[in-house]
Structure formats: structure tokens, C-alpha cells
Coordinates of C-alpha atoms and ligand atoms in Angstrom, one line a residue:
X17 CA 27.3 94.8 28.9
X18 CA 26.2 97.8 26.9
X19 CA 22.6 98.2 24.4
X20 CA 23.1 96.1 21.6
X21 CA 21.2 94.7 18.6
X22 CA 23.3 92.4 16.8
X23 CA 22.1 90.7 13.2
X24 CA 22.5 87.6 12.7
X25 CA 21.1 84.1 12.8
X26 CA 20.3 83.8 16.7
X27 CA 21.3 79.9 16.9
X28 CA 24.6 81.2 16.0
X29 CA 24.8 84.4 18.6
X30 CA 23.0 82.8 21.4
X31 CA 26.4 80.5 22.1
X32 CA 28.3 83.4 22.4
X33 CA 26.4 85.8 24.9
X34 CA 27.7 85.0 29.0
X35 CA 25.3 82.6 31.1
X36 CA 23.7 83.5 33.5
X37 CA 24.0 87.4 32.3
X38 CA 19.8 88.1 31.3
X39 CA 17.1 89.2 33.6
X40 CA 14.0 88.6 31.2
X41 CA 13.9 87.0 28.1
X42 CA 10.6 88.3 26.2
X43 CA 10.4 87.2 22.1
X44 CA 8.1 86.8 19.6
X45 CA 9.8 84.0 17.3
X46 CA 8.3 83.1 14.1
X47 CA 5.1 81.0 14.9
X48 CA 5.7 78.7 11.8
X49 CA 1.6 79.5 11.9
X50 CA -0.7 80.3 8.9
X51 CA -3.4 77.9 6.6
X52 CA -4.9 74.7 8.0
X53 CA -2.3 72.2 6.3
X54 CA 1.3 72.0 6.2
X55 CA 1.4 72.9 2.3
X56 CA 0.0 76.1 3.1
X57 CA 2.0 76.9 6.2
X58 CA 5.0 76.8 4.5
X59 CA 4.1 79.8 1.7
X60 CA 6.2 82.8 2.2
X61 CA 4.6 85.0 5.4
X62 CA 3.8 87.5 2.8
X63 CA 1.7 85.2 1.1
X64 CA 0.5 83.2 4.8
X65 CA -0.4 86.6 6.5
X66 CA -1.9 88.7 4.0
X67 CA -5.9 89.9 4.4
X68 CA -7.9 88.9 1.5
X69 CA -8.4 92.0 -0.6
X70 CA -5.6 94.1 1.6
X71 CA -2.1 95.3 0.4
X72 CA 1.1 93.8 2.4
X73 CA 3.0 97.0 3.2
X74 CA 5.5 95.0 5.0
X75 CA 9.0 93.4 4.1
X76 CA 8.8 89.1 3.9
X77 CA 11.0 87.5 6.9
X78 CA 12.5 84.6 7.8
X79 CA 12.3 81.6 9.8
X80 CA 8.0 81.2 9.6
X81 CA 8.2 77.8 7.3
X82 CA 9.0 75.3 9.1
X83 CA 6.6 72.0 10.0
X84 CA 5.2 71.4 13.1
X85 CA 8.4 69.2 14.0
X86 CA 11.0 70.7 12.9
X87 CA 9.4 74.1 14.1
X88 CA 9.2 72.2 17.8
X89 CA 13.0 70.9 17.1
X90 CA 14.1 74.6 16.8
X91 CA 12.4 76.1 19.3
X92 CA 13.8 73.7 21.8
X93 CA 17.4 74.2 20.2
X94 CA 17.4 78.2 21.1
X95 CA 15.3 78.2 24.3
X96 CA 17.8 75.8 25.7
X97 CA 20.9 78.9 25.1
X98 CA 18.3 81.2 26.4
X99 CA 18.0 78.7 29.2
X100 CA 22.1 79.3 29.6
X101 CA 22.1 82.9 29.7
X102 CA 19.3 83.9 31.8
X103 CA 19.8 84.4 35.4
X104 CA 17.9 81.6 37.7
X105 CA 14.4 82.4 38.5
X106 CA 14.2 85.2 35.1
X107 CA 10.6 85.2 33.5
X108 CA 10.3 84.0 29.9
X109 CA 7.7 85.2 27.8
X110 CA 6.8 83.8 24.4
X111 CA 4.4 85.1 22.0
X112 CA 1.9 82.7 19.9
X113 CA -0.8 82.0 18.2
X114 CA -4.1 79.7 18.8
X115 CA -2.7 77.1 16.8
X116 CA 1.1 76.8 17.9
X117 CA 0.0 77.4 21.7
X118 CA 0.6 73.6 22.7
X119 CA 3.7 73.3 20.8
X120 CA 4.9 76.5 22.4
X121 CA 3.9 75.6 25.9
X122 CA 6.0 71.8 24.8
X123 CA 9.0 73.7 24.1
X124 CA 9.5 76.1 26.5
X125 CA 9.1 73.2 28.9
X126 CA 11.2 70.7 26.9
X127 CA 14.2 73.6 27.1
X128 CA 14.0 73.2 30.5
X129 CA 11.9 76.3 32.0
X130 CA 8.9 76.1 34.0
X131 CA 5.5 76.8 32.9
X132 CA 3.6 79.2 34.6
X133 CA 0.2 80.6 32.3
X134 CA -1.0 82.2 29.4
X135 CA -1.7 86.0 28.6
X136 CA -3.7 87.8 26.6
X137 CA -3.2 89.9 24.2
X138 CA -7.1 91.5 23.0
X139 CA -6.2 92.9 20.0
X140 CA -9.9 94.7 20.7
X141 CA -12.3 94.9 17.4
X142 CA -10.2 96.2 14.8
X143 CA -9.1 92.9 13.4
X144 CA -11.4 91.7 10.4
X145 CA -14.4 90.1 11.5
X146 CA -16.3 86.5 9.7
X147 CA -19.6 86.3 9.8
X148 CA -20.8 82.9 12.0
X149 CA -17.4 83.0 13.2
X150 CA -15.9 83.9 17.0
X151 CA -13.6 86.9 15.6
X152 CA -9.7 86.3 15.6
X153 CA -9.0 88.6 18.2
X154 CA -6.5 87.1 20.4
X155 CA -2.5 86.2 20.5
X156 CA -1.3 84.5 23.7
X157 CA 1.9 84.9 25.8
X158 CA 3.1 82.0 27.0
X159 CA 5.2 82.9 30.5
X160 CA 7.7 81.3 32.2
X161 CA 10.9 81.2 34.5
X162 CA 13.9 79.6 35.2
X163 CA 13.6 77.6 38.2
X164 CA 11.7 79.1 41.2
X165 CA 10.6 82.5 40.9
X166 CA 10.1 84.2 44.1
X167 CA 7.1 86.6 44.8
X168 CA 9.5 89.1 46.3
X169 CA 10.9 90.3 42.8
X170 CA 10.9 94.1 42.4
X171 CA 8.0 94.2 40.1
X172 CA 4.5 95.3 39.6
X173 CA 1.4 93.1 39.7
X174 CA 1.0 92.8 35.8
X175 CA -2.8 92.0 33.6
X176 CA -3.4 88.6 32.6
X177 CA -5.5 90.0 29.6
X178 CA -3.6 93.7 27.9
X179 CA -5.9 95.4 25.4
X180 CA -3.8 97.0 22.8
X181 CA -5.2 97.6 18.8
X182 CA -2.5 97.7 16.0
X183 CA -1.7 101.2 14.9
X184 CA -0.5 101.6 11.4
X185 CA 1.8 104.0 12.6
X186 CA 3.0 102.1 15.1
X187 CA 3.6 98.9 13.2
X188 CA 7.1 98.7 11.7
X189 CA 7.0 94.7 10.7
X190 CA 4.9 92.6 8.9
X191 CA 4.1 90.8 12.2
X192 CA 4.7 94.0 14.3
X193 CA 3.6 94.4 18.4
X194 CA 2.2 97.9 19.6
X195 CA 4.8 99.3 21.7
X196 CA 2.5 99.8 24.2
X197 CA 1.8 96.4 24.5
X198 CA 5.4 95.6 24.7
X199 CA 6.1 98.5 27.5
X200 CA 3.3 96.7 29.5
X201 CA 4.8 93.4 29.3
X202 CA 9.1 94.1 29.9
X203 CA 7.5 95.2 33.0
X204 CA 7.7 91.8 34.4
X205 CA 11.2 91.8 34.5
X206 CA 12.9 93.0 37.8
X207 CA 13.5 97.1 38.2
X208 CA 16.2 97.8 36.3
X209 CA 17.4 94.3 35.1
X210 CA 18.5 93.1 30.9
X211 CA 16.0 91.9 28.6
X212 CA 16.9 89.4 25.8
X213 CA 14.8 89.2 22.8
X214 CA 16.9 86.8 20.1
X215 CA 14.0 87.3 17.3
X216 CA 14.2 91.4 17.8
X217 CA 11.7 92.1 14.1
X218 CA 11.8 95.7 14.1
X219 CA 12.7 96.3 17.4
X220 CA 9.5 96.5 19.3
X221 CA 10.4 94.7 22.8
X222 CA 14.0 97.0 22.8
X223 CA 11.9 100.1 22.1
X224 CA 10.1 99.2 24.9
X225 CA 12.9 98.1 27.4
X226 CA 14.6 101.6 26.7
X227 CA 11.3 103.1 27.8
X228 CA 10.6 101.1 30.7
X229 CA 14.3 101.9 31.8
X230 CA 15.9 98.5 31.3
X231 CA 18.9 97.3 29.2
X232 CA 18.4 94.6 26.3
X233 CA 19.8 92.7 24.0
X234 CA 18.1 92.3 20.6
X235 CA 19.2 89.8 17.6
X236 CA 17.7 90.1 14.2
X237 CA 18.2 88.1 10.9
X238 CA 16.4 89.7 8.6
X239 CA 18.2 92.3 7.1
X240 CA 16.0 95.0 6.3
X241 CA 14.2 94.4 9.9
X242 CA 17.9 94.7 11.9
X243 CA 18.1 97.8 9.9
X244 CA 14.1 99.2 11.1
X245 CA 15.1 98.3 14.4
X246 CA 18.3 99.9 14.5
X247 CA 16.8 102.7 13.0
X248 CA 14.0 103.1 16.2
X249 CA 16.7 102.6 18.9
X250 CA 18.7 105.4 17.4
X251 CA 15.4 107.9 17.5
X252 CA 14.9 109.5 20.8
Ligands
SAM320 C1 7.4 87.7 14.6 S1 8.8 88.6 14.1 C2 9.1 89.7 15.5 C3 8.4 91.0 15.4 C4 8.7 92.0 16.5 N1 8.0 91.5 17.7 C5 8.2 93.4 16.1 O1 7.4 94.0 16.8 O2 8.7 93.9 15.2 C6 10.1 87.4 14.2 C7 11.4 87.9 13.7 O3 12.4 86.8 13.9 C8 13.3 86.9 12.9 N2 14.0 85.6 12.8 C9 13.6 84.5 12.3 N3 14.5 83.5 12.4 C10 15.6 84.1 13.1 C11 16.8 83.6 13.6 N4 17.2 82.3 13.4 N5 17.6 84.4 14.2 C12 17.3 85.7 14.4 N6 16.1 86.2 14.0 C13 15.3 85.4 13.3 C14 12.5 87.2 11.6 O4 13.3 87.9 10.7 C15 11.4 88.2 12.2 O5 11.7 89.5 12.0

């Protein structure tokens, strides 16, 4: 199977990619996050996501408005292919947020995986802070495999907690991961092996596999973001 990033809708593509054929699968879906109530989770992410006072510089995308059930629903409908396709004992990693952390630990179980832990992500100091509040500072990995994963795999111990700020020049989405970050975490997958990220944004994870020395698989529905991504893998 050679590099690709396909665009599309990835409950549509997953049913078409081989089982059994993935070493990793490491994503960062649409957390379906935002607001305290459902009426304001499900404004657009431009509208969810922006800082009071700041300027969005980044396209909207789709996929981030769904209710806490249907948003459970889905997630359990794609991590189930991804469940297909992976080879047994591959790691899963799942990017969230404080509030969808129990539904996302739910639905990687309900697909069938086994739950293993959390990771951090610090996003250190540089998010905003609130006065009389515990600064936002985190985003969690939820982490996973299929079946038994044996300590022998060919790869290194890994940080429970990775320190990464967002650079503005390093941040090509709206909800965009520091490639460094990323190049920590593919490293979880076996020497060598296939990563699979179904919700590719602008390509971060893909960037990263192609720097760590792995192959991937990206999908990518938004447009403009298959076109960002497409647009980093081609730069050496
Ligand atoms: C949180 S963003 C990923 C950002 C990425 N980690 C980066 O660094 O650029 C999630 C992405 O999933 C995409 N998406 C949402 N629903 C999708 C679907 N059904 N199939 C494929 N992509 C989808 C969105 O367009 C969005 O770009």
C-alpha cells in the first residue's frame, strides 16, 4: 500500500481500506466539544473555538456539532472499521478534551479496543489564562490497542505527559497539533509500521509519520484542509 491521503467522508472510505493492514491508528476526530449546553456546542467551530477579543485565522470544519449521543453513536460507528483494519495488538490513540474524555474512553471501548490510559498533552503557559480559574492547559490522549499488546514491540518507552506550545507557524488548522507533538506520539507505533489517521485536518499526524519514517494513511473531508494537508506532504 503506498502514502495516501484520500478526501472524503471517512465512514464511507474506512469500509474500503483491507483489515487487518494498519500498525497504529492515531486521530484527532472532531470533539463535538465547546460551551457548557448543547445549544452552544452545536455553533459552527468558528464560532465554538474562537478567543474572546482574537481573530479566527482558520478555515470552519466539519463534523464538531453533534450532541453528546449522537457524537458517542459515531464515534463507535468508525472506531469499529478502524477496529477492522488494524492489525491485532496496534495501539490506538485518540485525542480529547476535558469534557468528552468519558465519552471518548466509552467509545473506544464500545468499538471493541482495550483501554489502557490517558496522556498529556501540556500545552505549557501560552494558552489564555482566567483569573480564580486552574488555566486550560491540557488535551488528553486517550490510548489503546487491539487485543493484547505485548511489551516486546519494537518501540521506545514514550512520556505520559509531552510539553509542546502551539506555534502560529506551525499551526495549519483551526484545531491544529504541533508537529512535534505528533512526531513524539506516531512513535508508539512499531519501527517502521502504517499509521491510520481517518480525520487527517491539515495533515499533522502524516507530516509526522513521514518524519518518524513510517507509512500512513490520512482521510480528510473538509475540502480546503485535504488540500493544506496535501499541500505539507508534498513539501520536503
Ligand atoms: C480536530 S481536526 C484534526 C486536526 C489535525 N490534527 C491537524 O493537526 O490539522 C478534525 C478533522 O476531521 C475532519 N472530519 C470531520 N468529520 C469527518 C469525516 N466524517 N470524515 C473525514 N474527516 C472528517 C474535519 O474536517 C477536521 O479537519
Amino acid at each position: 500500500m503506498k502514502n495516501e491521503l484520500i478526501h472524503g467522508d471517512a465512514l464511507s472510505v474506512l469500509p474500503t481500506l483491507p483489515s487487518g493492514s494498519f500498525d497504529a491508528l492515531i486521530t484527532d476526530p472532531p470533539y463535538a466539544s465547546g460551551g457548557v449546553h448543547a445549544a452552544s456546542r452545536q455553533q459552527s467551530p468558528q464560532t465554538k473555538y474562537m478567543q474572546s477579543g482574537s481573530r479566527q485565522l482558520h478555515a470552519d470544519f466539519v463534523g464538531d456539532e453533534r450532541d453528546q449521543r449522537s457524537h458517542l453513536a459515531w464515534m463507535r460507528l468508525w472506531l469499529a472499521e478502524c477496529h477492522r483494519v488494524l492489525k491485532e495488538g496496534a495501539p490506538v490513540l485518540l485525542f480529547t478534551d476535558w469534557r468528552q474524555l468519558p465519552l471518548t474512553t466509552d467509545a473506544l471501548q464500545c468499538a471493541g479496543f482495550t483501554w489502557r490510559g490517558v496522556a498529556v498533552w501540556d500545552k505549557t503557559e501560552g494558552v489564555r489564562p482566567q483569573k480564580g480559574r486552574f488555566r486550560n492547559q491540557a488535551e488528553y490522549v486517550v490510548w489503546g490497542s487491539k487485543g493484547h499488546m505485548p511489551l516486546a514491540r519494537r518501540a521506545p518507552v514514550l512520556p505520559g505527559v509531552v510539553r509542546e506550545a502551539v506555534r502560529k507557524v506551525d499551526k495549519h488548522h483551526m484545531t491544529g497539533k504541533p508537529t512535534d507533538l505528533m512526531r513524539q506520539l506516531v512513535r508508539i507505533c512499531e519501527t517502521g509500521g502504517r499509521i491510520l489517521d481517518p480525520f487527517a485536518g491539515s495533515g499533522t499526524t502524516l507530516v509526522a509519520a513521514r518524519e518518524e519514517g513510517y507509512a500512513y494513511t490520512g482521510i480528510e473531508m473538509t475540502e480546503h484542509y485535504w488540500q493544506v494537508a496535501q499541500q505539507r506532504l508534498v513539501t520536503p
